[in-house]
Coordinates of C-alpha atoms and ligand atoms in Angstrom, one line a residue:
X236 CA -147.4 -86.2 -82.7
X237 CA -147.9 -89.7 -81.2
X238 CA -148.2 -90.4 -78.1
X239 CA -148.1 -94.1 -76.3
X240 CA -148.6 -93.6 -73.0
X241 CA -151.0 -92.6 -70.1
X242 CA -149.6 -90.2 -67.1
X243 CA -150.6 -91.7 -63.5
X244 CA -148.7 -91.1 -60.6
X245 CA -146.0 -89.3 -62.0
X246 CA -144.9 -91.3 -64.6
X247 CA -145.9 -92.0 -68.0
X248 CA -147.2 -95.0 -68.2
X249 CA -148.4 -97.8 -71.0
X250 CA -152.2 -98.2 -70.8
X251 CA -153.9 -101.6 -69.8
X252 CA -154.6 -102.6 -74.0
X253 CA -153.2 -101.8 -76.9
X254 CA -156.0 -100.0 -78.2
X255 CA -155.5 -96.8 -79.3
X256 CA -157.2 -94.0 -81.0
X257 CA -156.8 -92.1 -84.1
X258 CA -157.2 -88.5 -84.0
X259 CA -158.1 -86.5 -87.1
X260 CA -157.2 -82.7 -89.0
X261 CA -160.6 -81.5 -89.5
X262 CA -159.3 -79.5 -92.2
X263 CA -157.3 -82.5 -94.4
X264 CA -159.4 -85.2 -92.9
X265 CA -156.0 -86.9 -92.4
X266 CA -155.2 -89.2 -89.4
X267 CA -152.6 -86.3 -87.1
X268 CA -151.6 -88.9 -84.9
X269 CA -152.7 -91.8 -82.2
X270 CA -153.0 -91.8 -78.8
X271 CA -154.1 -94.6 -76.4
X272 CA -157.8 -95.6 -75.4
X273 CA -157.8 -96.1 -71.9
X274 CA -160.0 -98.5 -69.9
X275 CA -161.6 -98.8 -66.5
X276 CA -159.0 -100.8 -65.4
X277 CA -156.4 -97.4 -66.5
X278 CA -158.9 -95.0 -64.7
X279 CA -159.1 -97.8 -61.0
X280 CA -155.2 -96.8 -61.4
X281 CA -155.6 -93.3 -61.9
X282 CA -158.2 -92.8 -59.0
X283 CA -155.8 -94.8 -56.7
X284 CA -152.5 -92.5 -57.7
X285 CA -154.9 -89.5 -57.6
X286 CA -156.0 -91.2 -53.6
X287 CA -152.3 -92.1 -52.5
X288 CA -151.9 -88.3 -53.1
X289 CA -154.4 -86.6 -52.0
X290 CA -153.7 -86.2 -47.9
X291 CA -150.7 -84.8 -48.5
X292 CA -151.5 -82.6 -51.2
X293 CA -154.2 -81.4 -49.1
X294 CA -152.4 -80.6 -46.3
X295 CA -149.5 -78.2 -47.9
X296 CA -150.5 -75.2 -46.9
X297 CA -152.2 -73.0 -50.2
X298 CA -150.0 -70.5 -51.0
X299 CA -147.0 -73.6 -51.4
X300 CA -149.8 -75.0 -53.8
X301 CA -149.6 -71.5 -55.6
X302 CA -146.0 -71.7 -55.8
X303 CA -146.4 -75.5 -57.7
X304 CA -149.1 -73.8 -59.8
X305 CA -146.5 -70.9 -60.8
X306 CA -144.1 -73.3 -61.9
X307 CA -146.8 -74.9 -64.0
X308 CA -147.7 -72.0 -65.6
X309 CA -143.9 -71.4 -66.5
X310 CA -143.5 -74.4 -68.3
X311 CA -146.7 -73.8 -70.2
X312 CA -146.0 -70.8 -71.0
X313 CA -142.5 -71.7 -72.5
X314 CA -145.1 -74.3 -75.1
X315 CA -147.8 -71.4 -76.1
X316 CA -146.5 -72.0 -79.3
X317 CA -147.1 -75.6 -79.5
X318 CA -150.2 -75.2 -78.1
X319 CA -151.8 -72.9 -80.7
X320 CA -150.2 -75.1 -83.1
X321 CA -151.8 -78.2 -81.5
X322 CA -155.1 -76.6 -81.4
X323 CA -155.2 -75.5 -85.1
X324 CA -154.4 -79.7 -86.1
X325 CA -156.7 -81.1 -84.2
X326 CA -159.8 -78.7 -83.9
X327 CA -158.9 -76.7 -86.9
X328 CA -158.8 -73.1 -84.8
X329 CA -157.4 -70.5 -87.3
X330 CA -154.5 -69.6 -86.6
X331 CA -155.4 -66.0 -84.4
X332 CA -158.0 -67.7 -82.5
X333 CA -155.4 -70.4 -81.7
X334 CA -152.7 -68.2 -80.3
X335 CA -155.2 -65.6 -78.7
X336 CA -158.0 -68.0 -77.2
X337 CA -156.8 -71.5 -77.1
X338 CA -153.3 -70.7 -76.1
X339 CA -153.7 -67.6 -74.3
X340 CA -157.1 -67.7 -72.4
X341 CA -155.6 -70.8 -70.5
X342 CA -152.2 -69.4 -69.6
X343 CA -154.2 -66.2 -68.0
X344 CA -156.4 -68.7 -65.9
X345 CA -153.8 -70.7 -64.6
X346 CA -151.5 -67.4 -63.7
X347 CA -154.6 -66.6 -62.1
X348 CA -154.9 -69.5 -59.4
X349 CA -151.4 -69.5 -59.0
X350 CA -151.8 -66.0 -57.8
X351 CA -155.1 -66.6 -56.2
X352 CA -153.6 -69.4 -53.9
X353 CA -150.4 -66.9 -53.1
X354 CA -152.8 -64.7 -51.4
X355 CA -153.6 -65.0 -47.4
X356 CA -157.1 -66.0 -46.6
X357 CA -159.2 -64.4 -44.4
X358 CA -160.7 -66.7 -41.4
X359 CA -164.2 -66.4 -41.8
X360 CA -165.9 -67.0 -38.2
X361 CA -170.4 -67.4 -37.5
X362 CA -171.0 -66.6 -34.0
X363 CA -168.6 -69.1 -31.7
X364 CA -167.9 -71.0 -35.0
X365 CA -164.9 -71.1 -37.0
X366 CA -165.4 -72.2 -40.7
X367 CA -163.4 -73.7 -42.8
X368 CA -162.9 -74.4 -46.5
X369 CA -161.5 -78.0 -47.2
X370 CA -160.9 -79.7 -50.8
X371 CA -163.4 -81.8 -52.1
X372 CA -161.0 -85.3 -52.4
X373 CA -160.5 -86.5 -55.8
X374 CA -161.8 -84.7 -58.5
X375 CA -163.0 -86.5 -61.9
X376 CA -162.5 -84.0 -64.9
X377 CA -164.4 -84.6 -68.1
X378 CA -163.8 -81.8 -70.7
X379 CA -165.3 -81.4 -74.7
X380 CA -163.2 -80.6 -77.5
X381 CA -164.3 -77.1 -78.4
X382 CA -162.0 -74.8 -75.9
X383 CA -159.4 -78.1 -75.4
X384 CA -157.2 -76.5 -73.2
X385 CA -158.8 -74.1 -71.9
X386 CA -161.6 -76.0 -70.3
X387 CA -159.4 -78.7 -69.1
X388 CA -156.7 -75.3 -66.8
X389 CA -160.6 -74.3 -65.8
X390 CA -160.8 -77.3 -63.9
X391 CA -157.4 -78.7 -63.1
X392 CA -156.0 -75.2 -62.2
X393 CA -159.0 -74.0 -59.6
X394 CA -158.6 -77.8 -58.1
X395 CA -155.2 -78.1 -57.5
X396 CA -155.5 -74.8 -56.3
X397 CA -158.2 -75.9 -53.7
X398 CA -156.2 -79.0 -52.4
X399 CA -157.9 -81.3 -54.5
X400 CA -156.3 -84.4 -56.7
X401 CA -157.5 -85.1 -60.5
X402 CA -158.2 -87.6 -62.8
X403 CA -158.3 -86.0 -66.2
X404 CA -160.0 -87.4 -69.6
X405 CA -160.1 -84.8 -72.6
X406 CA -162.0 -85.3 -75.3
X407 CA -161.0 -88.4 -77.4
X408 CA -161.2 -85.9 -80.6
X409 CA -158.1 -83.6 -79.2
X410 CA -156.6 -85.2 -76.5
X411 CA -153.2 -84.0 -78.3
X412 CA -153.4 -80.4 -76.1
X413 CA -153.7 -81.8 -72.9
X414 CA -150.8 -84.1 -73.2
X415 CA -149.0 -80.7 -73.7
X416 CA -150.3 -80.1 -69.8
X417 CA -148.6 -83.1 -68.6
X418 CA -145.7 -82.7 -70.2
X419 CA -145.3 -79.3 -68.8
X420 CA -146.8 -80.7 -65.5
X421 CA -143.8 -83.6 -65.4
X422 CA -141.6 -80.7 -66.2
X423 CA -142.7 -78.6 -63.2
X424 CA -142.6 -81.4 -61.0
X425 CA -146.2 -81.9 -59.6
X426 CA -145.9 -84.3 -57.1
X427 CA -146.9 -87.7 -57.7
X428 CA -150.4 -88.5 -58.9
X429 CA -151.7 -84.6 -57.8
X430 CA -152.4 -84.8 -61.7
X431 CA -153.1 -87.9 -63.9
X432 CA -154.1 -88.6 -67.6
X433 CA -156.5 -91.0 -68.7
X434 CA -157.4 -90.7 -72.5
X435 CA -159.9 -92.4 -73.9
X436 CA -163.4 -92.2 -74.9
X437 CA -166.6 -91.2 -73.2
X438 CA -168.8 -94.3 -72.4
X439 CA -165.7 -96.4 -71.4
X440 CA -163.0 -94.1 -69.3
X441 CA -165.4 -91.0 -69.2
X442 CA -168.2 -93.6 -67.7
X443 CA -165.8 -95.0 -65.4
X444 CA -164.7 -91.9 -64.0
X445 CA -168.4 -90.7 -63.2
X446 CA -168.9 -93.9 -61.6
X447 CA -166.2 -94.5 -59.7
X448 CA -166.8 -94.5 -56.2
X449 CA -163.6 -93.0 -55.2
X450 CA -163.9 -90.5 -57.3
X451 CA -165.8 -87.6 -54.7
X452 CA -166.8 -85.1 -57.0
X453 CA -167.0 -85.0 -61.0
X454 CA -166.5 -81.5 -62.8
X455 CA -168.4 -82.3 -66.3
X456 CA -168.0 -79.5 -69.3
X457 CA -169.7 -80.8 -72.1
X458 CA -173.2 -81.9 -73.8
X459 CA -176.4 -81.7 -71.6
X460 CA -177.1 -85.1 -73.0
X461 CA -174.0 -86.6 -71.4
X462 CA -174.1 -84.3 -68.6
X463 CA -177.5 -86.3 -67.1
X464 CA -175.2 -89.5 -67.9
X465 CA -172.6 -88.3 -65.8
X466 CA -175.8 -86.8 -63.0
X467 CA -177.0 -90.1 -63.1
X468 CA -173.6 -92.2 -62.3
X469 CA -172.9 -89.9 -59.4
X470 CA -176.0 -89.9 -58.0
X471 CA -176.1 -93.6 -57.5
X472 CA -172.8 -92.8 -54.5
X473 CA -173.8 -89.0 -53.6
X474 CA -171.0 -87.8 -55.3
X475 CA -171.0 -83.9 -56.2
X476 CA -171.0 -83.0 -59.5
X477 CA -170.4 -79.7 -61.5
X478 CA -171.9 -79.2 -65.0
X479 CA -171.1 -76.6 -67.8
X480 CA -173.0 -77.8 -70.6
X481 CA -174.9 -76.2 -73.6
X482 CA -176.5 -72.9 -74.8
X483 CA -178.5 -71.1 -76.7
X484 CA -178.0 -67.3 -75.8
X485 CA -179.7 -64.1 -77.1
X486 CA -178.1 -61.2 -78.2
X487 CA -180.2 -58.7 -77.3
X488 CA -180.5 -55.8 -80.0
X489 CA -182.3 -52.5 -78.1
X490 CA -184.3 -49.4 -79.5
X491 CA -181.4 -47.2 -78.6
X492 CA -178.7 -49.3 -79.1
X493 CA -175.4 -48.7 -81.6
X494 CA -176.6 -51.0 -84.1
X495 CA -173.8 -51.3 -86.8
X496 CA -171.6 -52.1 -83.6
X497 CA -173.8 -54.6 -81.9
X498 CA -174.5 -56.6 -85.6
X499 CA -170.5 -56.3 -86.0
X500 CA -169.9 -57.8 -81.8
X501 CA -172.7 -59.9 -82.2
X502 CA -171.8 -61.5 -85.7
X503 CA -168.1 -62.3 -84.5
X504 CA -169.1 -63.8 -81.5
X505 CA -171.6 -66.3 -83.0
X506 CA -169.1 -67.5 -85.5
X507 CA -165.8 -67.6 -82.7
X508 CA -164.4 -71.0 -83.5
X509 CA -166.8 -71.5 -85.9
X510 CA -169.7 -71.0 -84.0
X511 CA -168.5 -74.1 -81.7
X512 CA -168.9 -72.2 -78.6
X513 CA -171.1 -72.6 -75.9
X514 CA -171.6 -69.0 -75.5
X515 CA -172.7 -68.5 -78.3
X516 CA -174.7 -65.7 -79.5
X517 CA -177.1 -67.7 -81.8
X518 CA -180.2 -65.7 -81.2
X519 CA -179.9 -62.3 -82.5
X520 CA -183.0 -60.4 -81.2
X521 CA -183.4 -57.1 -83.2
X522 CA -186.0 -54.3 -82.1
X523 CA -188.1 -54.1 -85.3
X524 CA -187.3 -50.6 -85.9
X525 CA -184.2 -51.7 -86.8
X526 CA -184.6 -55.0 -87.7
X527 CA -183.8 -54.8 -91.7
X528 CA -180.5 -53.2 -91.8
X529 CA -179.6 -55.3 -88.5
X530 CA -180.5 -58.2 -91.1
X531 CA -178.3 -56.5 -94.3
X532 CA -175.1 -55.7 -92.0
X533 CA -175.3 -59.9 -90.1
X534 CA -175.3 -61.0 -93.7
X535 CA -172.4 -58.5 -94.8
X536 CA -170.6 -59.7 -91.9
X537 CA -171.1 -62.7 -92.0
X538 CA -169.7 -62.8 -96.0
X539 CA -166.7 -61.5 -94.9
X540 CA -165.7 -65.1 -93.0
X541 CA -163.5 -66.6 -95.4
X542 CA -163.5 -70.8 -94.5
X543 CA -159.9 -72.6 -95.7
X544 CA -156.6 -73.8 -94.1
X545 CA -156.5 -72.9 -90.1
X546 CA -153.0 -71.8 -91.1
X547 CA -153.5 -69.5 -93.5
X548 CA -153.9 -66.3 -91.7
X549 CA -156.6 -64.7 -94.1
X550 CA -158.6 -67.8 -92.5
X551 CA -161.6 -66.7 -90.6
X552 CA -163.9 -69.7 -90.5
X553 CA -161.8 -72.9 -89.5
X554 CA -163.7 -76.4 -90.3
X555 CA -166.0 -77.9 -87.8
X556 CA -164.2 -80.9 -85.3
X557 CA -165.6 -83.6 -87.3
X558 CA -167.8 -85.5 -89.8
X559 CA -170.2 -86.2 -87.6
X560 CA -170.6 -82.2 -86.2
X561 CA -170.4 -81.2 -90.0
X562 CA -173.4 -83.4 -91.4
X563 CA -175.3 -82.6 -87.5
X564 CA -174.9 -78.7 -88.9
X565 CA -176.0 -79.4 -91.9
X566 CA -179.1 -81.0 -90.8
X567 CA -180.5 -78.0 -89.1
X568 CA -179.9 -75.7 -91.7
X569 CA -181.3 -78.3 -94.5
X570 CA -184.2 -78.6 -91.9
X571 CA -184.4 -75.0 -91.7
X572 CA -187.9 -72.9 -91.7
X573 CA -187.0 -69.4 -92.2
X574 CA -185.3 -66.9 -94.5
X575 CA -181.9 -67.8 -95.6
X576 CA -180.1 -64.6 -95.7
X577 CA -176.9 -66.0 -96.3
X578 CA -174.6 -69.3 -96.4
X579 CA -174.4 -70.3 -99.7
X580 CA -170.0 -69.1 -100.3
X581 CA -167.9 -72.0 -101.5
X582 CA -165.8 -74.2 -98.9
X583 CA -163.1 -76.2 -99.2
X584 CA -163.2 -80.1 -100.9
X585 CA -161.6 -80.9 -98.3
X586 CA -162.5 -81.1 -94.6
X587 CA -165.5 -80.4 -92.3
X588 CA -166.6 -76.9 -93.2
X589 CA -169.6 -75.1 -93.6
X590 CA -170.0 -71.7 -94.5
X591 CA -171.2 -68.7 -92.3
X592 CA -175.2 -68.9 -92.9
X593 CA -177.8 -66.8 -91.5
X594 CA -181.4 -67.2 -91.2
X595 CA -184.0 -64.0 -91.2
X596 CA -187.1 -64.1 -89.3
X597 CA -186.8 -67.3 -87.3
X598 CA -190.0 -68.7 -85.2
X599 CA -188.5 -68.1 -81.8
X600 CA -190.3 -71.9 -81.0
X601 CA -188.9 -73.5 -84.0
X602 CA -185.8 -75.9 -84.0
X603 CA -183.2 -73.0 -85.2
X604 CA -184.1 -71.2 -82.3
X605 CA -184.4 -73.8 -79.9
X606 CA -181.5 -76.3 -80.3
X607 CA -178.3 -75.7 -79.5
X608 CA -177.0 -76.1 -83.3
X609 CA -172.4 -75.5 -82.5
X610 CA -171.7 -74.2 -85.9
X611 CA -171.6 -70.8 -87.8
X612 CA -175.2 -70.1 -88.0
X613 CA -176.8 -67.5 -86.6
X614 CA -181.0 -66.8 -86.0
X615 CA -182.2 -63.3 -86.2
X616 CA -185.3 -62.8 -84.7
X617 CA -187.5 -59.3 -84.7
X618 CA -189.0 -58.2 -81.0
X619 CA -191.5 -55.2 -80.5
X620 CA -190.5 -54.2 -77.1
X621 CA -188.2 -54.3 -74.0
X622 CA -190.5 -57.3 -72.7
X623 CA -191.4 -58.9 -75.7
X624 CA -187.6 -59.0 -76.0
X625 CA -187.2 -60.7 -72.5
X626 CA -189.9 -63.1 -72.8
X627 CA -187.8 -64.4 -76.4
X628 CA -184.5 -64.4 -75.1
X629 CA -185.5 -66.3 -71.7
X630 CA -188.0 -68.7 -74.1
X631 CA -184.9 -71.4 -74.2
X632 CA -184.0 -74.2 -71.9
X633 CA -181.1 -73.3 -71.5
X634 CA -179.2 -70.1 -69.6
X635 CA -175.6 -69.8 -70.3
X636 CA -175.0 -66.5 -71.5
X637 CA -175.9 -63.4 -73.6
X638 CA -175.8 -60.0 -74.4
X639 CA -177.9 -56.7 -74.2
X640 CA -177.2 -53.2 -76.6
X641 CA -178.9 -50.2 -75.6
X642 CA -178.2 -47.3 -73.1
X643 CA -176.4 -48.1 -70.0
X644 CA -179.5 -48.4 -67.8
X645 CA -181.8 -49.8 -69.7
X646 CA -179.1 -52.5 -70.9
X647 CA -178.6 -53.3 -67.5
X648 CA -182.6 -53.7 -66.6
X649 CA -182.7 -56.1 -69.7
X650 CA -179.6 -57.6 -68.6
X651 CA -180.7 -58.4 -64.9
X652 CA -184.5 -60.2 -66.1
X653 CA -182.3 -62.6 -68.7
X654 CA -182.7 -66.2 -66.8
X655 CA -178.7 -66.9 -67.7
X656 CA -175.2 -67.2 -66.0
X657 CA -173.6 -64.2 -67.8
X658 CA -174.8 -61.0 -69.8
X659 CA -171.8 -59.0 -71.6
X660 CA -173.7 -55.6 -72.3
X661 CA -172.8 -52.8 -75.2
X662 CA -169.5 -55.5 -75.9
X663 CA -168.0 -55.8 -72.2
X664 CA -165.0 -58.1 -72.6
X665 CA -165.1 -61.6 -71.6
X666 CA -163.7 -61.5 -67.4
X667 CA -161.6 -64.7 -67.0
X668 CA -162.3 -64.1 -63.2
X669 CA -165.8 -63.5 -62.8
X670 CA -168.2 -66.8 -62.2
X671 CA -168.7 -68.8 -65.4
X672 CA -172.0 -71.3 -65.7
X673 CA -175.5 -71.7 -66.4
X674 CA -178.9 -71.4 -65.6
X675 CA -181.6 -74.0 -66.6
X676 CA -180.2 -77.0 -69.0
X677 CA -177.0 -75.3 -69.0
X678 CA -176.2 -76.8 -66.0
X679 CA -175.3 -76.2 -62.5
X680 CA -172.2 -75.3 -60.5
X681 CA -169.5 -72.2 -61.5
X682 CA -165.9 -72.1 -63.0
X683 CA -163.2 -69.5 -62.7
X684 CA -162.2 -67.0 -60.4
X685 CA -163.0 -67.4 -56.6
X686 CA -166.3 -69.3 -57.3
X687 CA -164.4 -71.7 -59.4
X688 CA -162.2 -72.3 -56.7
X689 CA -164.9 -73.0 -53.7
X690 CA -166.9 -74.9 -56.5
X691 CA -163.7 -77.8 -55.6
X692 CA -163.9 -77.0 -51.9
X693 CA -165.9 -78.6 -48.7
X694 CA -167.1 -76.3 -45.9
X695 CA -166.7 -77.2 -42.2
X696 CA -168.4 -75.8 -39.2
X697 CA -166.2 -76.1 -36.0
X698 CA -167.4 -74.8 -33.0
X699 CA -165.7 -73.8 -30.1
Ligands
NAD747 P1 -169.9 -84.5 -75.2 O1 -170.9 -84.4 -74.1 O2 -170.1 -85.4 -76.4 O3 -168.5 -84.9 -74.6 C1 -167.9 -84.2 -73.5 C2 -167.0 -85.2 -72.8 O4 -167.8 -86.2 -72.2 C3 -166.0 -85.9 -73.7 O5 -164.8 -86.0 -73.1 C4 -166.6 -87.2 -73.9 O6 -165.7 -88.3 -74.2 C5 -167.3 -87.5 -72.6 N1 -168.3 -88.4 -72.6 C6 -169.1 -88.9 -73.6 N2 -170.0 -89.8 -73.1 C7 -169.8 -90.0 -71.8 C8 -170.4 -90.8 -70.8 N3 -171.3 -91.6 -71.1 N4 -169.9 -90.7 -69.5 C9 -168.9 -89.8 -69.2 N5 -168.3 -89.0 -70.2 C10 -168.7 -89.1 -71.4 O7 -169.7 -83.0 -75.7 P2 -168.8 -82.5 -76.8 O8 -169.4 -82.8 -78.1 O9 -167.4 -82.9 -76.6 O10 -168.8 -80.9 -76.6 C11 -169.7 -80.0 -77.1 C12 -170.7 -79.7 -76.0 O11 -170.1 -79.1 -74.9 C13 -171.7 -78.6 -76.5 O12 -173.0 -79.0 -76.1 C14 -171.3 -77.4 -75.7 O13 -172.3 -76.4 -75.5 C15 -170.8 -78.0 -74.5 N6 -169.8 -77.0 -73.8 C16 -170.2 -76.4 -72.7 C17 -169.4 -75.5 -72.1 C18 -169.8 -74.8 -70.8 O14 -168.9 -74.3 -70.1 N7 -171.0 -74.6 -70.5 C19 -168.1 -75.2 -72.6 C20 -167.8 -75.9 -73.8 C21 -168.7 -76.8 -74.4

């Protein structure tokens, strides 16, 4: 699984040193393979293919960009296998979360924009002005190594879509996936340098993105700690920047809800790719009257999350990315001030895991409640009332998501006063074309669908 170069231009090419970087199994703690470290000096190479291109990229008309994008998806498509595969080595996705999520969530987003761009758009006009959408310029795409894939097509499809070029460093703890994009990309026949590869590692190449001034706008998915980093280098040249970064979000657990169903949703959800999800639902927030069995059915549930090999199918609970995000995980529940209810099941010698824990009656201003913690452990807090349930779920710096169970209307009046980007309520399925992004800490600026695809685009007043 190897791979030697970097992909600039439209051409593999060797990278500027010969350092390069080992990526690890999670679950074996083995070395999977190498791949190279870029340098500043790779990504001043990058931003200039990613320049050369961009006028002319810009000017083919959308729906001709669509047609590229189709092709893209094709050859994708034709590696879903590969992909899940990928996935399950180097972020230790079990196997059904691999081919479902990180395989198939990106294939529908990209069919999406290639679609999207197909379709005619509508001149908008204000008055005796006409107004028009342009691409940003060069994009700088920074992506994390939870959703590898998927958060990389997020970007790269709704920019290439928009007219825009990219510059793209995945994380340096799967990189392996996204090579899988160029490979497809070279396959497809982008033209030259609309899409180039820079691997590497944050404070060198993903530094040198954010600070590169001819790099026009940065799309950032990733910590809030490194998103001000990124904030910060842009700011110092103007240069727009889009942030999906952290959460903490509340499931909210109503008087008239369907209990034993909104435990089961809410359980499965906080544990998805083993609870390394910036979703998340970490908070469970239970109405009191129902508060102990919601407590006996989470830890029941969460029993059932068998940890092992990513490749065993029975696998529910995969290991954690790395060392470092194991013993972090491990720190908050050691550090942990509340009822454990559950957590203690036996893992694997072997590899990063940590066992599906939850905690009982957490102090809504305490640590567990407050930090975002990207592991299987989930905080179940008691509230008293519709308000009292509001004030707790928006008592967080950050806003990403959430969810609401109770009847329709009054799921929806909860819903609406939650300070966050997104509310699924009673289970509503994840829409991979409504506006994705937070509130608060968990950042600014929205992915997918139409929003995702102006987020990448300039607007023009021309009056006549
Ligand atoms: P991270 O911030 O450590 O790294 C994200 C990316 O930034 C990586 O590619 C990394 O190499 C790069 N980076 C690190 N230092 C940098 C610097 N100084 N300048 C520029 N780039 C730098 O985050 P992570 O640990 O990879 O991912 C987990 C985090 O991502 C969690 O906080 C999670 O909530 C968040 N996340 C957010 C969303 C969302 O859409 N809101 C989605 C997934 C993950």
């Amino acid at each position: 699984m190897n791979r030697d170069s970097l992909y600039i231009g439209g051409r593999w090419v060797p990278a500027s040193s010969g350092e390069t970087i080992a990526v690890e199994n999670p679950a074996t703690e083995e070395t999977l393979a190498h791949v190279p470290a870029g340098s500043a000096e790779d990504v001043d190479r990058a931003v200039a293919a990613a320049r050369a291109a961009f006028d002319d990229w810009a000017a083919t008309p959308m729906a001709e960009r669509g047609a590229v994008l189709g092709k893209l998806h094709e050859a994708l498509s034709a590696r879903a296998g590969e992909i899940a595969r990928t996935v399950g080595l180097e972020l230790g996705a079990p196997l059904k979360v691999a081919k479902a999520v990180q395989a198939g969530l990106p294939l529908t987003v990209l069919r999406g924009y290639a679609d999207l761009a197909a379709q005619p758009v509508e001149e908008e006009t204000a008055g005796h002005s006409l107004i028009v959408r342009e691409p940003v310029g060069v994009v700088g795409a920074i992506t994390p190594w939870n959703y590898p894939l998927h958060q990389v097509v997020a970007k790269v499809a709704a920019a290439l879509a928009a007219g825009c070029t990219v510059v793209l460093k995945p994380s340096e703890l799967t990189p392996l996936v996204a090579y899988l994009l160029l490979d497809a990309a070279d396959e497809a026949g982008l033209p030259a340098g609309v899409l180039n590869l820079v691997p590497g590692t944050g404070p060198v190449v993903g530094a040198a993105i954010a600070a590169h001034p001819d790099v026009d706008m940065v799309s950032f998915t990733g910590s809030t700690a490194t998103g001000r980093a990124v904030s910060h280098a842009a700011a110092d040249r103007i240069a727009r920047v889009a942030l999906e970064l952290g959460g903490k979000s509340a499931n909210v657990i109503l008087e008239d809800a369907d209990v034993t169903k909104a435990v089961k949703v809410g359980v499965g959800n906080a544990f998805l790719n083993s609870g390394q999800t910036c979703t998340a639902w970490t908070r469970m927030l239970v109405h009191r009257s129902h508060y102990d069995a919601a407590v006996e059915l989470a830890a029941s549930a969460a029993e059932a999350y068998r940890t092992g090999d990513p490749f065993d199918e029975s696998t529910r609970l995969g290991p954690l990315v790395s060392a470092a995000q194991r013993d972090r995980v491990r720190g908050f529940i050691d550090r942990a001030d509340a009822r454990l209810v559950t957590g203690n099941a036996p893992v694997p010698d072997k590899g990063y895991f940590v066992p599906a824990t939850v905690f009982a009656d957490v102090d809504p201003d305490s640590e567990l409640a407050q930090e975002e913690i990207f592991g299987p452990v989930l905080s179940i807090i008691p509230f008293d009332d519709d308000d009292h349930a509001v004030r707790i779920a928006n008592n967080s710096r950050y806003g990403l998501a959430g969810g609401v169970w109770g009847s329709p209307e009054r799921a929806l009046a909860v819903g609406r006063r939650m300070r966050t980007g997104a509310v699924d309520l009673n289970g509503a399925a994840f829409n991979p074309v409504a506006p994705f992004g937070g509130y608060k800490q968990s950042g600014f600026g929205r992915e997918l669908g139409v929003h995702g695809l102006t987020e990448f685009q300039q607007t023009k007043a021309i009056q006549r």
